[in-house]
XYZ file of C-alpha atoms in Angstrom:
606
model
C 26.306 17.669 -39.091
C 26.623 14.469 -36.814
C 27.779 10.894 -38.183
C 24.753 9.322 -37.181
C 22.235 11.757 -39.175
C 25.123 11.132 -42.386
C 24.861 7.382 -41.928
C 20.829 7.420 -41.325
C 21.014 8.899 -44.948
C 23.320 6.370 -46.236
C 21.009 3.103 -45.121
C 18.036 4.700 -46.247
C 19.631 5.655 -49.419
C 21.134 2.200 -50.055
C 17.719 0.765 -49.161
C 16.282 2.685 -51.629
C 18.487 1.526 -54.203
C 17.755 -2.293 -53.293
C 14.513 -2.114 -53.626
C 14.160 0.045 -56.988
C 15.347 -2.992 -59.127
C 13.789 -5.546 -56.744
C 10.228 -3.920 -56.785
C 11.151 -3.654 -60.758
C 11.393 -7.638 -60.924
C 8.786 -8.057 -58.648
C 6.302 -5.953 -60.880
C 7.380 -8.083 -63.491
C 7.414 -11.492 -62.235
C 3.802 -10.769 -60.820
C 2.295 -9.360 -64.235
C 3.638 -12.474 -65.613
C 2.441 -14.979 -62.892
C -1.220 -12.993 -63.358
C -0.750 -13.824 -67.165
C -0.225 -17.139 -66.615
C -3.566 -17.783 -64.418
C -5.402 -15.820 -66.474
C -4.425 -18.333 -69.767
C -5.148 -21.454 -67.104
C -8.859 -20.063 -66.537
C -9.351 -19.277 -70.293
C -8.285 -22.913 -70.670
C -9.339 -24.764 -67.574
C -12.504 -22.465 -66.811
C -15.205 -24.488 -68.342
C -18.377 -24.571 -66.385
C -19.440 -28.268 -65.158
C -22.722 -28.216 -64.167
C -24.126 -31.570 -64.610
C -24.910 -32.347 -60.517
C -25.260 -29.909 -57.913
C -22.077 -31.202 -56.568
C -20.442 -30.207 -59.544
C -21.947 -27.004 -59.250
C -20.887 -25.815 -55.872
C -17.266 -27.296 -56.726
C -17.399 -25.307 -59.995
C -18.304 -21.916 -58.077
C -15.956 -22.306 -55.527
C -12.836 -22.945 -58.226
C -14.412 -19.863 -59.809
C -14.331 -18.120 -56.560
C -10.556 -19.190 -56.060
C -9.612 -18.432 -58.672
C -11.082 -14.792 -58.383
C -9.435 -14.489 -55.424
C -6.093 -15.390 -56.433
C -6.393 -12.476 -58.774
C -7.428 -10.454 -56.578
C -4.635 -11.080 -54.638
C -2.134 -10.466 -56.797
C -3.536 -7.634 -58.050
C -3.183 -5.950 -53.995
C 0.253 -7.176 -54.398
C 0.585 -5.855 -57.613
C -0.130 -2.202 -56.215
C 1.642 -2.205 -53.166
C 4.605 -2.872 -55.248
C 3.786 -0.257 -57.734
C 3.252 1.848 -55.106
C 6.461 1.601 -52.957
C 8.649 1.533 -56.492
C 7.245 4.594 -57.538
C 7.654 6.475 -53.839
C 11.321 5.145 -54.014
C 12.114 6.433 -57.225
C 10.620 9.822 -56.034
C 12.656 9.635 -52.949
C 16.165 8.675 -53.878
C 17.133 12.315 -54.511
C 15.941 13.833 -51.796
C 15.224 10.980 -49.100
C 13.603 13.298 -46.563
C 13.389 16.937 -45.792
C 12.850 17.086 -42.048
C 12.858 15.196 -38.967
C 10.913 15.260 -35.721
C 11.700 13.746 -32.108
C 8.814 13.057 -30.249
C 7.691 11.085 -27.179
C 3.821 9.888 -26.802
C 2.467 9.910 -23.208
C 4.368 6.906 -21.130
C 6.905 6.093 -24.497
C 10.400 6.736 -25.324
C 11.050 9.628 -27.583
C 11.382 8.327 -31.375
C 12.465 10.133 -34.453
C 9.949 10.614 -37.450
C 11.526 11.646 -40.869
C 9.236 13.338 -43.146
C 9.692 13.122 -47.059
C 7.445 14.344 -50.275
C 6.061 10.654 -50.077
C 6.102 8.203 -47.418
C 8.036 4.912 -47.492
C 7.478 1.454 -45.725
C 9.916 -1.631 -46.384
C 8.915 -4.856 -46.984
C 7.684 -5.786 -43.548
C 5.315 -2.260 -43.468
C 7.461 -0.651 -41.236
C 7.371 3.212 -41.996
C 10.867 4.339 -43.347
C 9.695 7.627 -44.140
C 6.171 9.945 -43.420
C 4.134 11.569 -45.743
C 4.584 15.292 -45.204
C 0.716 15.588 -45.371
C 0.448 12.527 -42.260
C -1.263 13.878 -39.599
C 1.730 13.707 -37.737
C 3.772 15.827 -39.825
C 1.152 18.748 -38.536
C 3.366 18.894 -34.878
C 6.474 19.825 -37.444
C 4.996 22.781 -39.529
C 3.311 23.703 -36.242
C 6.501 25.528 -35.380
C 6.787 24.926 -31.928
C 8.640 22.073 -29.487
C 7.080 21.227 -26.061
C 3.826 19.483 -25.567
C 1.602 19.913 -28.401
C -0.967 17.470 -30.113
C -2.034 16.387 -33.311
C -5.908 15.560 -35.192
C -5.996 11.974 -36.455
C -8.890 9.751 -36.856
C -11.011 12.233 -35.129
C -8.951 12.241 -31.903
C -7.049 14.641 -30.189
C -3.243 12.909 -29.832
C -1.089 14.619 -27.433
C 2.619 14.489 -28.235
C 6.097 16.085 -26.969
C 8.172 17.425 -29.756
C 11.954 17.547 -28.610
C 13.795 18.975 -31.829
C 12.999 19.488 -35.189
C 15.311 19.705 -38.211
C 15.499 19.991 -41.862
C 18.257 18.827 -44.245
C 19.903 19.333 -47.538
C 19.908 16.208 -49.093
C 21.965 15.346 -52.652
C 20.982 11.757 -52.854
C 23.671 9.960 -50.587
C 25.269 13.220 -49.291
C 24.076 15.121 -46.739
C 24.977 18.710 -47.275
C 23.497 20.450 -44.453
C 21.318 19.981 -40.943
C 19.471 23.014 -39.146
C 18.605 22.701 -35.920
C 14.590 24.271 -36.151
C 13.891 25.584 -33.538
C 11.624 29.064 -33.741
C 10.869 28.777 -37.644
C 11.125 26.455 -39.760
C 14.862 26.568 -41.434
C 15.241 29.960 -41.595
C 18.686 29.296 -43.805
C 17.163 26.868 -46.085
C 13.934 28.908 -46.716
C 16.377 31.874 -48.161
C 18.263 29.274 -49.973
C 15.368 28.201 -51.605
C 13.795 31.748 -52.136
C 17.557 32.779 -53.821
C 17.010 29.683 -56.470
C 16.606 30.501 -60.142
C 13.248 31.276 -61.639
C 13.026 29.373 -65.169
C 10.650 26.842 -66.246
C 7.727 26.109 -63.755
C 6.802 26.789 -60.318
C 8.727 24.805 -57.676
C 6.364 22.795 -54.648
C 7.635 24.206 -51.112
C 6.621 21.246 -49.000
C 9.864 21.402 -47.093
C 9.646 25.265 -46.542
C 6.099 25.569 -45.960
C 6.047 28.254 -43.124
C 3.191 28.488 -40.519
C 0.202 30.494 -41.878
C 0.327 28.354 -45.042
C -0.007 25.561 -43.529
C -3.098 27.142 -41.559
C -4.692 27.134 -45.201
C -2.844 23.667 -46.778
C -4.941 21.687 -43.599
C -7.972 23.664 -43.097
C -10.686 21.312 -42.913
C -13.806 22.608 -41.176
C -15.048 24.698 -44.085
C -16.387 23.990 -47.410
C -15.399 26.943 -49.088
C -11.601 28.722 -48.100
C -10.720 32.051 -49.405
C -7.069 33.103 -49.390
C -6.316 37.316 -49.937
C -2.468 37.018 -49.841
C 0.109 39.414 -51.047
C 2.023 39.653 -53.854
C 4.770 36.885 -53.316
C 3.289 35.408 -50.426
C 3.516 31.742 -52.034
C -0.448 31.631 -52.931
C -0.326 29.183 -55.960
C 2.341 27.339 -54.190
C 0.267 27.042 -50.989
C -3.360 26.199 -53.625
C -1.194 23.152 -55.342
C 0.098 21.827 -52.089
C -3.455 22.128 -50.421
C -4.832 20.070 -53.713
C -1.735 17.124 -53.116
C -2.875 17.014 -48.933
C -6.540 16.760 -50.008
C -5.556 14.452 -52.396
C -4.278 12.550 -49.748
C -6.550 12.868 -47.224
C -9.203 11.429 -49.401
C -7.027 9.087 -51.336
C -9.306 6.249 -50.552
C -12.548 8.183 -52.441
C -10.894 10.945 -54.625
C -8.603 10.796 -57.786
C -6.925 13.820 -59.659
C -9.880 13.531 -61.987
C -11.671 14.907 -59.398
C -9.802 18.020 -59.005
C -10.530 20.972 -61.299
C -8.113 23.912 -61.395
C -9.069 27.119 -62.789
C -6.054 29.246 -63.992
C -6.269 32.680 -65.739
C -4.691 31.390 -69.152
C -3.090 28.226 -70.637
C 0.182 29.879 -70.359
C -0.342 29.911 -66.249
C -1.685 26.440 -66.674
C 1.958 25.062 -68.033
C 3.683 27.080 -65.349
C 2.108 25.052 -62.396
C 2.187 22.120 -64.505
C 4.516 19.125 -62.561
C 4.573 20.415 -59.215
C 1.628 17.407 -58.247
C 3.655 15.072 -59.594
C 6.345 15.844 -58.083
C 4.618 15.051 -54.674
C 3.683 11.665 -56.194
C 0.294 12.691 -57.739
C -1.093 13.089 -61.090
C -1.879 15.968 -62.847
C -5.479 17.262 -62.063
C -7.200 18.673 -64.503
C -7.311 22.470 -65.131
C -8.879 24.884 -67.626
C -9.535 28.636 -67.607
C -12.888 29.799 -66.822
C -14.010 30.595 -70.587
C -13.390 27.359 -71.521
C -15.058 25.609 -68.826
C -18.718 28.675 -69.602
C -17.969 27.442 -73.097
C -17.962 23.107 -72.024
C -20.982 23.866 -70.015
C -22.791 25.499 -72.400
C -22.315 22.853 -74.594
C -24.188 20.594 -72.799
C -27.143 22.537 -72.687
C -26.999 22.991 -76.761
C -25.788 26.604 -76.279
C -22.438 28.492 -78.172
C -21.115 30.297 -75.918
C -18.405 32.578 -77.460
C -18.218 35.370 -75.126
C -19.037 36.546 -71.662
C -19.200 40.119 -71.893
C -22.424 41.763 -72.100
C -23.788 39.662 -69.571
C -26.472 40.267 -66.980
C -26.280 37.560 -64.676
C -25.525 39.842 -61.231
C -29.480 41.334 -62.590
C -30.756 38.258 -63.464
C -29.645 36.692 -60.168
C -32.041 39.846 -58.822
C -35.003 38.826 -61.165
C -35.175 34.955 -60.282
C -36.120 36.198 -56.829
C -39.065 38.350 -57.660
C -41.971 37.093 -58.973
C -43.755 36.664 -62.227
C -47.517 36.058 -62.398
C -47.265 35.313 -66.190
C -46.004 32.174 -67.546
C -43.081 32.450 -69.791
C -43.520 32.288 -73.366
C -42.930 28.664 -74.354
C -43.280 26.816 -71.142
C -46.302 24.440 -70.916
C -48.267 26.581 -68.211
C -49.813 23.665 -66.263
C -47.183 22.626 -64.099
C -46.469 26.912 -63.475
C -50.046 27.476 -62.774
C -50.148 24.737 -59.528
C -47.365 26.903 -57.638
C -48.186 30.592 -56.108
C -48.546 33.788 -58.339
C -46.457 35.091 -55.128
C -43.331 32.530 -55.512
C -40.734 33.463 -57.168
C -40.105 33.184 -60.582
C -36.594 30.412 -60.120
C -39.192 28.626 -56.942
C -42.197 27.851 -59.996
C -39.311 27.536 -62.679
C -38.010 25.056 -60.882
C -41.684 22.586 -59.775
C -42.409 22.952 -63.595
C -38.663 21.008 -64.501
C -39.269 18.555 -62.208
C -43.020 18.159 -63.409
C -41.514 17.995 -66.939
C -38.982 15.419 -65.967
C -42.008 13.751 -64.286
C -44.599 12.920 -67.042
C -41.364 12.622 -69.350
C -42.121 15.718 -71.405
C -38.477 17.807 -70.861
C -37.597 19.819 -74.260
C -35.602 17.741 -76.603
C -33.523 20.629 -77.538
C -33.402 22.662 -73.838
C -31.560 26.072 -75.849
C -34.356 26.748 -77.801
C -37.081 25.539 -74.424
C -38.060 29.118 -73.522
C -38.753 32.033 -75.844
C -35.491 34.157 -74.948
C -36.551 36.980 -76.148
C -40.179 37.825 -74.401
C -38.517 36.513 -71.370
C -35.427 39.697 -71.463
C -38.403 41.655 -72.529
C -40.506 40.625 -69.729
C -37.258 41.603 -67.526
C -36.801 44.781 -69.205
C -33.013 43.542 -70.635
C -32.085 44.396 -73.800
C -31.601 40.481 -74.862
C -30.571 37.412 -72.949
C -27.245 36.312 -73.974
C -26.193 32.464 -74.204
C -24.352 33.124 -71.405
C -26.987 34.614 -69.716
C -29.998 31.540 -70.864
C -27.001 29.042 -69.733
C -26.889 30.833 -65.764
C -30.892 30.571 -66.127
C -30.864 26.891 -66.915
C -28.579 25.917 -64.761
C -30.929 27.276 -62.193
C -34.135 26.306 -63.467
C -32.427 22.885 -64.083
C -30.769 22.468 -60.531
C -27.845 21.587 -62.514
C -24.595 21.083 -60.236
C -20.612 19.155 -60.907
C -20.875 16.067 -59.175
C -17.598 14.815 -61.286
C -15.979 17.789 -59.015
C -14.835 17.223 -55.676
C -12.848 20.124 -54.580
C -12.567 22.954 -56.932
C -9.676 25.607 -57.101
C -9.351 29.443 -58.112
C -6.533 31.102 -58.851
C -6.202 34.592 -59.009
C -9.488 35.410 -58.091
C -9.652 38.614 -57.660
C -9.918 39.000 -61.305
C -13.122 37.784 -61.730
C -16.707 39.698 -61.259
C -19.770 38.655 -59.955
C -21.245 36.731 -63.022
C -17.874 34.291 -62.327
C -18.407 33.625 -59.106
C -22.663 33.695 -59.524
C -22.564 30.685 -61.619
C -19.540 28.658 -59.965
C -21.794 28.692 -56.989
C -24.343 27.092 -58.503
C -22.538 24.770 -60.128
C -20.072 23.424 -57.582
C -22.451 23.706 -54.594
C -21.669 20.258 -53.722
C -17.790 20.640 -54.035
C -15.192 21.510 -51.642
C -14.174 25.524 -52.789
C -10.443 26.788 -52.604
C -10.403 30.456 -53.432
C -6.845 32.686 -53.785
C -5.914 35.771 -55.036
C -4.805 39.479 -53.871
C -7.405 42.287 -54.099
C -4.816 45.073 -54.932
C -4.149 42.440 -58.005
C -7.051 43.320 -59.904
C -5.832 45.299 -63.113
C -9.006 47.017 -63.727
C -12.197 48.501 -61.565
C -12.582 46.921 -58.128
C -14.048 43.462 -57.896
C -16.695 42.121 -55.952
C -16.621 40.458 -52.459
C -16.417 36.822 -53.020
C -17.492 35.935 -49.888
C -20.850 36.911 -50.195
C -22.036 34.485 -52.936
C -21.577 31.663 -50.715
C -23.188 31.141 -46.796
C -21.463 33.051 -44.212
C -20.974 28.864 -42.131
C -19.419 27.377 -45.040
C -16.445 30.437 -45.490
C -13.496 30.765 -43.966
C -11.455 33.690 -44.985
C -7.343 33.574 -44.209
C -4.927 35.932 -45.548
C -1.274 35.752 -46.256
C 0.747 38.759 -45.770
C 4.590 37.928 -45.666
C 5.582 37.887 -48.857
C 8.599 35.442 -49.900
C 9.353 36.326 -53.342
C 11.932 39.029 -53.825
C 14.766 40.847 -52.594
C 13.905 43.284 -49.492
C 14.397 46.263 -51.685
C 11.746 45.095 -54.201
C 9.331 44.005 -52.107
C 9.883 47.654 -49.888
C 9.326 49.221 -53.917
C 6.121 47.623 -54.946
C 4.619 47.670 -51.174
C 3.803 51.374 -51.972
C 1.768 50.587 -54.260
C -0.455 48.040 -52.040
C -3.244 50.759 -50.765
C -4.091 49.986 -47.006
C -1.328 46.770 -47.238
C 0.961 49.359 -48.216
C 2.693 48.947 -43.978
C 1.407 45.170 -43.950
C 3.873 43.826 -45.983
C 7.124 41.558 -44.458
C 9.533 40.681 -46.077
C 12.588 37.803 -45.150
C 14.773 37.744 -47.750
C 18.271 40.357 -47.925
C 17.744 43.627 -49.019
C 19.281 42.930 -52.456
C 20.020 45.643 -55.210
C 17.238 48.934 -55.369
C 15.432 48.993 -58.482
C 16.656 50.675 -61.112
C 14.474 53.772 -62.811
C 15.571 54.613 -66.506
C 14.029 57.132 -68.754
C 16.624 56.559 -71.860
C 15.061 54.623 -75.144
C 18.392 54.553 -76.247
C 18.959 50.387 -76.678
C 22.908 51.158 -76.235
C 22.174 52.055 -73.242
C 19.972 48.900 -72.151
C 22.133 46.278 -73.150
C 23.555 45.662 -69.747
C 19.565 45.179 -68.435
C 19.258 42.715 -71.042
C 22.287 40.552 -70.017
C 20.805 37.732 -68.697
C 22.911 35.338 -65.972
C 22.766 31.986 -67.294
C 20.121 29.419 -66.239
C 17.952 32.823 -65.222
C 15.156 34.375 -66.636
C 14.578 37.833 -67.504
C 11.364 39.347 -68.367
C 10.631 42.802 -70.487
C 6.596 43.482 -69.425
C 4.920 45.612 -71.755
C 1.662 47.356 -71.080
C 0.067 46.526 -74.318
C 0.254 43.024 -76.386
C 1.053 44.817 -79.135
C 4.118 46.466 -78.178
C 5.363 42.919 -76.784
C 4.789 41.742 -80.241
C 6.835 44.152 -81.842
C 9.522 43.876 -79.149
C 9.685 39.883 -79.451
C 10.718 40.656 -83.670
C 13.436 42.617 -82.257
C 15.445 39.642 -80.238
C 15.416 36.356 -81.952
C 16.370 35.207 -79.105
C 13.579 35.606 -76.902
C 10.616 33.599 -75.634
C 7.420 35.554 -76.309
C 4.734 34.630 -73.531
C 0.956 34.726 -74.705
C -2.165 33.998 -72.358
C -3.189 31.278 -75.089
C 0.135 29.047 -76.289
C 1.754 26.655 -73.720
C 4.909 28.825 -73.428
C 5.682 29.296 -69.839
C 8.952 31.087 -68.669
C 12.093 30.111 -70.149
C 15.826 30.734 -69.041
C 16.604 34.121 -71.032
C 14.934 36.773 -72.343
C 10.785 36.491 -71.958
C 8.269 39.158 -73.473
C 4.801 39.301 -72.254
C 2.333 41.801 -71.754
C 1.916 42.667 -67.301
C -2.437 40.509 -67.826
C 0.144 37.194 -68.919
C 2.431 38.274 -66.142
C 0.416 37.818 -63.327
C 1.109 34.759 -61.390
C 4.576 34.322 -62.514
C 7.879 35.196 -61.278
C 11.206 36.061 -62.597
C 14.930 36.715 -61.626
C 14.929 39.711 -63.337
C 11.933 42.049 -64.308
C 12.039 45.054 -66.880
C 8.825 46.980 -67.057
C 8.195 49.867 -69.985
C 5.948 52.632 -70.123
C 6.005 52.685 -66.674
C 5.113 57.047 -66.916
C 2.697 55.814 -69.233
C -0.991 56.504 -69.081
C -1.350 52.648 -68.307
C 0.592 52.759 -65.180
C -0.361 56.318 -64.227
C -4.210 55.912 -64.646
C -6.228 57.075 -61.419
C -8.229 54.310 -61.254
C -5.962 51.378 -61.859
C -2.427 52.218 -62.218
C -1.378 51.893 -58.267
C -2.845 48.061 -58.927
C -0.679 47.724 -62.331
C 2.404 49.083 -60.552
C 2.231 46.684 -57.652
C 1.795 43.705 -60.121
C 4.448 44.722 -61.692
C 7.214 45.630 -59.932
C 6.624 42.286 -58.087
C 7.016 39.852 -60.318
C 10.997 40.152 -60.253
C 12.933 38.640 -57.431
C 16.565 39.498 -58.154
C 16.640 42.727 -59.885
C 13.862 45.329 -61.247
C 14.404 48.006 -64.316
C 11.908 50.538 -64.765
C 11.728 52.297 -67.845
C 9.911 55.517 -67.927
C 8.726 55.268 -71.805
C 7.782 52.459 -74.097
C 10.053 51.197 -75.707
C 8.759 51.648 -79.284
């Protein structure tokens, strides 16, 4: 720790602390000079347009005047701006720095931060950890090297890198990077508490995540990454650099997060704005079916029973007859030998045309002949909403860049319609085959073109002790061997076949400031455990509950995607976790959510 990297800290830090309350009085004084000229142009902004001299002298006061506002308006948000990026940045200044030399030019140090920071002048105090030059950092490497910006190629010398423990004005500790990126504070991190939400990891984001935070030369990315592998970190700190690379066109209104239940959806909640963004907006995919349905007149209360992976078939083929209810004029001028979603379509866009489209769209077509036609049983809402959106050409062009989260859940009627929908948006796909609680889902990348996909995997996996990531790697099928892990080997996991609650008393001591969490195979049986401890925090997919310090209860389908300190799992000899199909998949879930300690309990526990 050298005096000059301690007393870099303290200027910056006192700098900081100027400008918080003079950017606060700045704010201030300009919303009140903006009042003022606003109540001189109500007052004075009478229109004198007796001559034509008057006229142009009455325009160009008008004009001015407009451009006074205008100007402090840009001064207005600049200030806003830099007070809100201080604020952000007093407790942690900066994570990292860089020293490097451009071609001809003295070496110069870059410190990166969450946010970036200019004074008053515009000189830059601090970089944006999504900059382009921040890529040369998480690029792991010193020597010659080079960075994308503005379409060029810049070539660049990196000299040393390090990170820092900052406490506001104290520096607590430098490491010299040079292999990895802070080996020491990466397992300091990883060893942090696990209560309340998900932490961002900008200043520990290691090499192949940052592969899939900065990919940029596909429209679609899919992520299979193991269990503890950082996936919904690495999804939430790709939506902040896209954010920022586009922060001239996009807002977080244009960002759409799906999460597998509301409960998930608090969990992630505040990591955006802790990088200086708003919250984007999220939903879970049944709720989204069930908005989009609405605006085609349809109820759409459920998805099962579906037939959209057939229907997607059917579209395809042809059909000589003209469905019952369409007008058959506009079907009749295509080709008996098109296909039925090719004729489907020229007859919408005829109908939109001569200004004849259905005013109630749900009730258009006669469902029923049409499944008959098909040889379906019935077309469900669900199923006439995936048919209009295709006949209709319907796409999200609120959307910019959508994001899944664990993915792997969802079959091919999920991922059917989100192509058609979001055809025009950028795609950000994650999840972990083995994850998948039940059957074996489909391969995502083949519902979108083979030139738009990249596919990237994760396989180090970040989350637990070595001895509990070694445990639930056995149950990871052909991963099984893949698996890394970096943090200590910790304390084994702990098998129990007792009921006896004497006898677990002990497991259910809970550190403070830690969470513990009992997973039950069955929502039922986490019910009846929650009446049994006052105490606890009981966890379902559909209340805004996320983990808590102390005892939480939650059935393993709430589980997934969340991490604890400590993790007891019941039943875990029952038929749940012991089924041929799925129980390998349960077990690995499971036993990784935990990254301290891991009971498992042979029996349920009622």
């Amino acid at each position: 720790m050298t005096q000059s990297a301690a007393q870099h800290l303290q200027q910056l830090y006192q700098q900081l602390s100027r400008d918080i309350p003079t950017l606060t009085k700045q704010l201030a004084d300009l919303g009140q000079t903006a009042r003022n000229v606003k109540r001189e142009l109500g007052t004075d902004g009478h229109l004198d347009l007796g001559t034509y001299s008057e006229t142009l002298d009455t325009f160009a006061s008008i004009e001015t005047n407009n451009r006074q506002i205008d100007t402090l308006n840009a001064r207005a948000q600049t200030a806003a701006t830099r007070l809100a990026h201080a604020k952000l940045l007093l407790p942690q200044a900066y994570f990292a720095k860089i020293n490097l030399a451009y071609d001809g030019d003295d070496a110069e140090d870059f410190y990166l931060g969450k946010v970036g920071y200019v004074d008053a002048a515009g000189n830059d105090l601090v970089y944006d950890w999504r900059a382009p030059v921040a890529a040369v950092y998480y690029a792991n490497r010193n020597g010659a090297t080079s960075y994308q910006a503005n379409g060029r190629t810049i070539p660049v010398t990196v000299s040393q890198r390090q990170q820092f423990v900052i406490d506001h004005d104290h520096l607590e500790q430098v490491v010299d990077a040079q292999a990895a990126i802070g080996d020491p504070l990466l397992l300091a991190v990883l060893a942090s508490n696990r209560s309340g939400g998900l932490q961002e990891i900008t200043a520990t984001i290691q090499q192949e995540q940052n592969a899939i935070i900065r990919e940029n030369d596909h429209a679609v990315v899919l992520v299979d990454g193991v269990a503890g592998s950082g996936k919904t970190s690495v999804l939430l700190q790709r939506v902040a650099y896209l954010l920022y690379q586009h922060r001239h066109d996009w807002t977080p209104a244009d960002i759409l997060i799906i999460t597998p239940s509301i409960a998930f959806s608090r969990y992630i909640r505040g990591v955006l704005p802790a990088l200086g963004e708003a919250e984007p907006l999220s939903t879970t995919y049944p709720k989204l079916v069930a908005a989009l349905g609405r605006r085609f007149g349809l109820e759409i209360t459920t998805l099962a029973d579906n037939h959209l992976p057939a229907l997607a078939d059917l579209i395809q083929a042809p059909q000589p007859n003209v469905p019952a209810g369409l007008n058959g004029q506009a079907y009749a001028q295509t080709s008996e030998q098109a296909n039925f979603i090719t004729r489907m379509q020229h007859a919408w866009r005829w109908l939109q045309a001569t200004n004849q489209t259905p005013d109630d769209v749900s009730q258009w077509l006669d469902w029923p002949s049409l499944a008959k036609s098909w040889g379906l049983p019935t077309l469900t809402p669900y199923d006439q909403l995936y048919l209009l959106v295709q006949i209709t050409g319907h796409t999200q062009t609120t959307t910019a860049a959508l994001f899944v989260d664990e993915a792997q859940d969802y079959d091919a009627d999920v991922w059917l319609l989100l192509a058609a929908i979001f055809k025009k948006s950028q795609l950000t796909i994650v999840g972990d085959h083995h994850q998948r609680l039940v059957g074996v889902g489909p391969k995502i990348d083949t519902f979108f073109k083979a030139n738009q996909t990249i596919n990237l995997k994760l396989r180090t996996s970040y989350r637990a002790t070595g001895a509990i990531t070694s445990y639930f790697s056995q149950f990871a099928g052909d991963w099984s061997t893949a698996i890394q892990a970096v943090q200590p080997l910790g304390t084994p996991p702990t098998r129990l076949s007792t009921t006896d609650w004497s006898a677990l008393q002990s497991e259910l001591t809970v550190p403070a400031r830690q969470s513990l969490a009992l997973i039950t195979p069955t929502t039922a049986e986490a019910s009846q455990l929650a009446k049994q401890f006052s105490s606890a925090h009981l966890i379902t997919a559909n209340d805004h509950q996320t983990v808590q310090p102390g005892l939480n209860i939650l059935v393993l389908t709430v589980a997934k995607g969340l991490e604890f300190d400590q993790v007891i799992i019941t039943g875990w000899q029952s038929d749940f976790y012991t089924d041929a199909d799925s129980g390998q998949n349960r077990r690995y879930v499971a036993a990784s959510r935990g990254t301290k300690k891991l009971t498992l309990i042979d029996n349920d526990l009622l």
